[in-house]
């Protein structure tokens, strides 16, 4: 749960949205007061939509998740309502064409709401404690969730020292919510009146914390689970004041547990809430006796920076946590909770909205394989485009709740698996299966590449797909065929076994990136089989279907009929890549802004028809002659316009490149002329004389100041500095002079005065080619560098062979770093360009005040794609 205390609730009530309202607006039958929702419960009644009347008629189509045409019709000009026949549960897109304009509005139909169950494993992370409306409960319940994870922060209820007020708006809202749904309540974060707002560490702080815990459990009698802090091990919202050690957490946990048990013996304490899986930290907490003060242990097993790893890779990690629980609590079954876990929608990692939906179901069922008691996906709703995209839905400008496919998949999963988990079910790789009460299996392929299986049975089976589509399958010769890509299915009935099939297969034969080329397949099956795909039928052999012009995941659901009997299903996905991608945008020495494009299908000719560009909010004319025919080749450089280049001055660029027959390419970000100068004979001596003649990154002029609280802005304005970057054949050099009246270094490094920086391969921007490092020194003369990188990165060698010189000179902190190219590994001068970003953290009185950032992607918005492109300059 990513809580940011510096955001005021009035701000989170959301002044500016980046998500547009749906064009076709569903009249939802959910009991909502503040939100409107593109969600309806299936009741057998017609679905009604309203929209703005158009001057011409609208051609309307409804497609399901599998791209099947469900309904079509025409709406006369001037009409403003539309009625659809009743639809079964599933995810749908309502598309309307009016002249050249196309409007697409997704919506979801769900089944009857399952009852709330304390024993349910299905939870979702929400932010009602930060402003989400009470309607969140109705929407979560419609998706079938029995649990929310949320919080009412200590700082919110104790505005005046010693006086706690749980009647405040958000606190009262969550109390009402707790009477309708199970709530795992996070007892979270510090209070400005005690211990500088950090986690308690003084007797006064602990006493005040205990009062907050006591009044929390008393004011929320319906809440059974109370969690001690959130991501303590990462120092979250501790401002570098309290060291996030297992020993310090144990003190907080002990105080929490004693207060909970003394006032609510029926309540349970959840401990841990660790950021990722810090096994050494976890084991140390257990060694110190931490399990004595918790009823359950929780973790946040995210795959940060490694989102390409699917949910099944968590199995062995959670199994190791389970083993530690058994080792340090012998004879006691300590429930394990994963109360923050999720995968973002991020096409850099090939995670489309469709794949996120598959990962959601596979995450819940996979974690059940290690007997995880409760699982909470993070998170429920996003109110802005970009940034974190873990959410299973979006909230628009006009407070419209718009579900993603993951919401619909959750609604099916929670209903299908409500009877209860029994254990794993044996099946051949790459398949996985879990077993549930009521003769039910959840079965999936852990890989995207389709694999064929056969279910051994003499009886008919009911198979429900991930979106709720139901098929009754009849065995032929004691077998039912399933060809599965990454999407799970639910199998109800008596299954005698699952085997790999040698008789069936369905594989994409060649894929193109444009609608100009068809999708080709090879279908293998007995001669008496026919594959039904939408309105088309195919016999065994090769066939093709219409391609797609939009980059996304194409989902396919086909029926396998044998001798007229419905004998099997094929469910698979195909990634549709765009023909063109922006590899990088850079500014040349003469001020030319250049876009480097990657052409994935150079044999398909295309041309640029329009270029729309603005710099720092001002529209600019492009210098590219139009129309511009894209040359045949994998890489293409397009010069857009010229600006006056000032080294390291970054400009906000907004760009749209439009094509004759391809979706527009867009870019929004910082660009500038950023040279990394070649230097000889560099000495790390603390004098900086050799650097004064080289242009510097002026942090106050070219950077961005971020204050973590409004009252810290004056202090942050005193922070300033210069940064120089250079190179030779062996090393990368980073030198910084930071003007800071007070130098404080606290653990973890980034919570104190320090530098953070990162280098990455220029194109494509990818976390798998990124090396980050923290550099710091303390008042005892110790200095250090902490590098990190992707799998295979040799952190220890870079740390060992780097040279560092850090000194304090009056009110100036001087950092001189020499890093060998050999151990940076992913960046080298021969590439001519690379990505670089940095920031200077500020901590003046034992509290992290904020930072000065040049570039982006390291501070509040994470991501290699935000690092500016730099050029090796001789």
PDB file of N, CA, C and O in Angstrom, residues 84-109:
ATOM      1  N   UNK A  84     -29.150  -2.194 -24.791  1.00  0.00           N
ATOM      2  CA  UNK A  84     -28.608  -3.471 -25.239  1.00  0.00           C
ATOM      3  C   UNK A  84     -29.399  -4.602 -24.594  1.00  0.00           C
ATOM      4  O   UNK A  84     -29.888  -4.465 -23.465  1.00  0.00           O
ATOM      5  N   UNK A  85     -29.512  -5.726 -25.268  1.00  0.00           N
ATOM      6  CA  UNK A  85     -30.180  -6.876 -24.653  1.00  0.00           C
ATOM      7  C   UNK A  85     -29.373  -7.365 -23.459  1.00  0.00           C
ATOM      8  O   UNK A  85     -28.193  -7.032 -23.307  1.00  0.00           O
ATOM      9  N   UNK A  86     -29.981  -8.157 -22.572  1.00  0.00           N
ATOM     10  CA  UNK A  86     -29.242  -8.687 -21.410  1.00  0.00           C
ATOM     11  C   UNK A  86     -27.985  -9.437 -21.857  1.00  0.00           C
ATOM     12  O   UNK A  86     -27.997 -10.163 -22.852  1.00  0.00           O
ATOM     13  N   UNK A  87     -26.911  -9.242 -21.122  1.00  0.00           N
ATOM     14  CA  UNK A  87     -25.648  -9.900 -21.426  1.00  0.00           C
ATOM     15  C   UNK A  87     -25.220 -10.756 -20.240  1.00  0.00           C
ATOM     16  O   UNK A  87     -25.454 -10.395 -19.071  1.00  0.00           O
ATOM     17  N   UNK A  88     -24.571 -11.858 -20.512  1.00  0.00           N
ATOM     18  CA  UNK A  88     -24.042 -12.717 -19.454  1.00  0.00           C
ATOM     19  C   UNK A  88     -22.785 -12.069 -18.865  1.00  0.00           C
ATOM     20  O   UNK A  88     -22.211 -11.152 -19.461  1.00  0.00           O
ATOM     21  N   UNK A  89     -22.320 -12.500 -17.683  1.00  0.00           N
ATOM     22  CA  UNK A  89     -21.126 -11.907 -17.076  1.00  0.00           C
ATOM     23  C   UNK A  89     -19.926 -11.940 -18.022  1.00  0.00           C
ATOM     24  O   UNK A  89     -19.718 -12.902 -18.751  1.00  0.00           O
ATOM     25  N   UNK A  90     -19.163 -10.845 -17.998  1.00  0.00           N
ATOM     26  CA  UNK A  90     -17.988 -10.763 -18.847  1.00  0.00           C
ATOM     27  C   UNK A  90     -17.519  -9.337 -19.000  1.00  0.00           C
ATOM     28  O   UNK A  90     -18.108  -8.385 -18.458  1.00  0.00           O
ATOM     29  N   UNK A  91     -16.442  -9.185 -19.757  1.00  0.00           N
ATOM     30  CA  UNK A  91     -15.856  -7.871 -20.056  1.00  0.00           C
ATOM     31  C   UNK A  91     -16.211  -7.540 -21.503  1.00  0.00           C
ATOM     32  O   UNK A  91     -16.013  -8.362 -22.407  1.00  0.00           O
ATOM     33  N   UNK A  92     -16.707  -6.326 -21.733  1.00  0.00           N
ATOM     34  CA  UNK A  92     -17.170  -5.936 -23.054  1.00  0.00           C
ATOM     35  C   UNK A  92     -16.631  -4.551 -23.422  1.00  0.00           C
ATOM     36  O   UNK A  92     -16.303  -3.738 -22.541  1.00  0.00           O
ATOM     37  N   UNK A  93     -16.583  -4.298 -24.722  1.00  0.00           N
ATOM     38  CA  UNK A  93     -16.254  -2.970 -25.225  1.00  0.00           C
ATOM     39  C   UNK A  93     -17.356  -2.546 -26.187  1.00  0.00           C
ATOM     40  O   UNK A  93     -17.662  -3.253 -27.154  1.00  0.00           O
ATOM     41  N   UNK A  94     -17.969  -1.417 -25.879  1.00  0.00           N
ATOM     42  CA  UNK A  94     -19.007  -0.837 -26.715  1.00  0.00           C
ATOM     43  C   UNK A  94     -18.345   0.209 -27.614  1.00  0.00           C
ATOM     44  O   UNK A  94     -17.764   1.189 -27.125  1.00  0.00           O
ATOM     45  N   UNK A  95     -18.407  -0.024 -28.914  1.00  0.00           N
ATOM     46  CA  UNK A  95     -17.722   0.848 -29.867  1.00  0.00           C
ATOM     47  C   UNK A  95     -18.742   1.530 -30.768  1.00  0.00           C
ATOM     48  O   UNK A  95     -19.637   0.882 -31.314  1.00  0.00           O
ATOM     49  N   UNK A  96     -18.582   2.838 -30.901  1.00  0.00           N
ATOM     50  CA  UNK A  96     -19.464   3.594 -31.774  1.00  0.00           C
ATOM     51  C   UNK A  96     -18.665   4.378 -32.797  1.00  0.00           C
ATOM     52  O   UNK A  96     -17.686   5.050 -32.446  1.00  0.00           O
ATOM     53  N   UNK A  97     -19.071   4.303 -34.057  1.00  0.00           N
ATOM     54  CA  UNK A  97     -18.415   5.036 -35.141  1.00  0.00           C
ATOM     55  C   UNK A  97     -19.383   6.084 -35.678  1.00  0.00           C
ATOM     56  O   UNK A  97     -20.482   5.766 -36.113  1.00  0.00           O
ATOM     57  N   UNK A  98     -18.904   7.326 -35.647  1.00  0.00           N
ATOM     58  CA  UNK A  98     -19.693   8.445 -36.165  1.00  0.00           C
ATOM     59  C   UNK A  98     -18.782   9.245 -37.090  1.00  0.00           C
ATOM     60  O   UNK A  98     -17.923  10.004 -36.625  1.00  0.00           O
ATOM     61  N   UNK A  99     -18.936   9.025 -38.377  1.00  0.00           N
ATOM     62  CA  UNK A  99     -18.017   9.645 -39.323  1.00  0.00           C
ATOM     63  C   UNK A  99     -16.621   9.082 -39.136  1.00  0.00           C
ATOM     64  O   UNK A  99     -16.411   7.865 -39.143  1.00  0.00           O
ATOM     65  N   UNK A 100     -15.640   9.971 -38.945  1.00  0.00           N
ATOM     66  CA  UNK A 100     -14.260   9.535 -38.742  1.00  0.00           C
ATOM     67  C   UNK A 100     -13.955   9.241 -37.273  1.00  0.00           C
ATOM     68  O   UNK A 100     -12.887   8.719 -36.946  1.00  0.00           O
ATOM     69  N   UNK A 101     -14.868   9.565 -36.394  1.00  0.00           N
ATOM     70  CA  UNK A 101     -14.611   9.426 -34.961  1.00  0.00           C
ATOM     71  C   UNK A 101     -15.045   8.042 -34.476  1.00  0.00           C
ATOM     72  O   UNK A 101     -16.081   7.522 -34.869  1.00  0.00           O
ATOM     73  N   UNK A 102     -14.210   7.488 -33.596  1.00  0.00           N
ATOM     74  CA  UNK A 102     -14.498   6.186 -32.993  1.00  0.00           C
ATOM     75  C   UNK A 102     -14.490   6.347 -31.479  1.00  0.00           C
ATOM     76  O   UNK A 102     -13.535   6.887 -30.906  1.00  0.00           O
ATOM     77  N   UNK A 103     -15.539   5.914 -30.824  1.00  0.00           N
ATOM     78  CA  UNK A 103     -15.642   5.972 -29.365  1.00  0.00           C
ATOM     79  C   UNK A 103     -15.698   4.544 -28.829  1.00  0.00           C
ATOM     80  O   UNK A 103     -16.535   3.750 -29.260  1.00  0.00           O
ATOM     81  N   UNK A 104     -14.819   4.241 -27.881  1.00  0.00           N
ATOM     82  CA  UNK A 104     -14.795   2.912 -27.260  1.00  0.00           C
ATOM     83  C   UNK A 104     -14.998   3.054 -25.757  1.00  0.00           C
ATOM     84  O   UNK A 104     -14.255   3.784 -25.101  1.00  0.00           O
ATOM     85  N   UNK A 105     -15.967   2.357 -25.235  1.00  0.00           N
ATOM     86  CA  UNK A 105     -16.283   2.424 -23.806  1.00  0.00           C
ATOM     87  C   UNK A 105     -16.375   1.019 -23.239  1.00  0.00           C
ATOM     88  O   UNK A 105     -17.325   0.283 -23.544  1.00  0.00           O
ATOM     89  N   UNK A 106     -15.412   0.607 -22.413  1.00  0.00           N
ATOM     90  CA  UNK A 106     -15.489  -0.718 -21.797  1.00  0.00           C
ATOM     91  C   UNK A 106     -16.499  -0.755 -20.663  1.00  0.00           C
ATOM     92  O   UNK A 106     -16.771   0.260 -20.013  1.00  0.00           O
ATOM     93  N   UNK A 107     -17.082  -1.919 -20.430  1.00  0.00           N
ATOM     94  CA  UNK A 107     -17.959  -2.124 -19.275  1.00  0.00           C
ATOM     95  C   UNK A 107     -17.920  -3.598 -18.901  1.00  0.00           C
ATOM     96  O   UNK A 107     -17.485  -4.452 -19.684  1.00  0.00           O
ATOM     97  N   UNK A 108     -18.364  -3.884 -17.709  1.00  0.00           N
ATOM     98  CA  UNK A 108     -18.319  -5.251 -17.179  1.00  0.00           C
ATOM     99  C   UNK A 108     -19.676  -5.633 -16.608  1.00  0.00           C
ATOM    100  O   UNK A 108     -20.329  -4.817 -15.939  1.00  0.00           O
ATOM    101  N   UNK A 109     -20.075  -6.859 -16.870  1.00  0.00           N
ATOM    102  CA  UNK A 109     -21.274  -7.438 -16.270  1.00  0.00           C
ATOM    103  C   UNK A 109     -20.810  -8.532 -15.315  1.00  0.00           C
ATOM    104  O   UNK A 109     -19.966  -9.369 -15.681  1.00  0.00           O
TER     105      UNK A 109
END
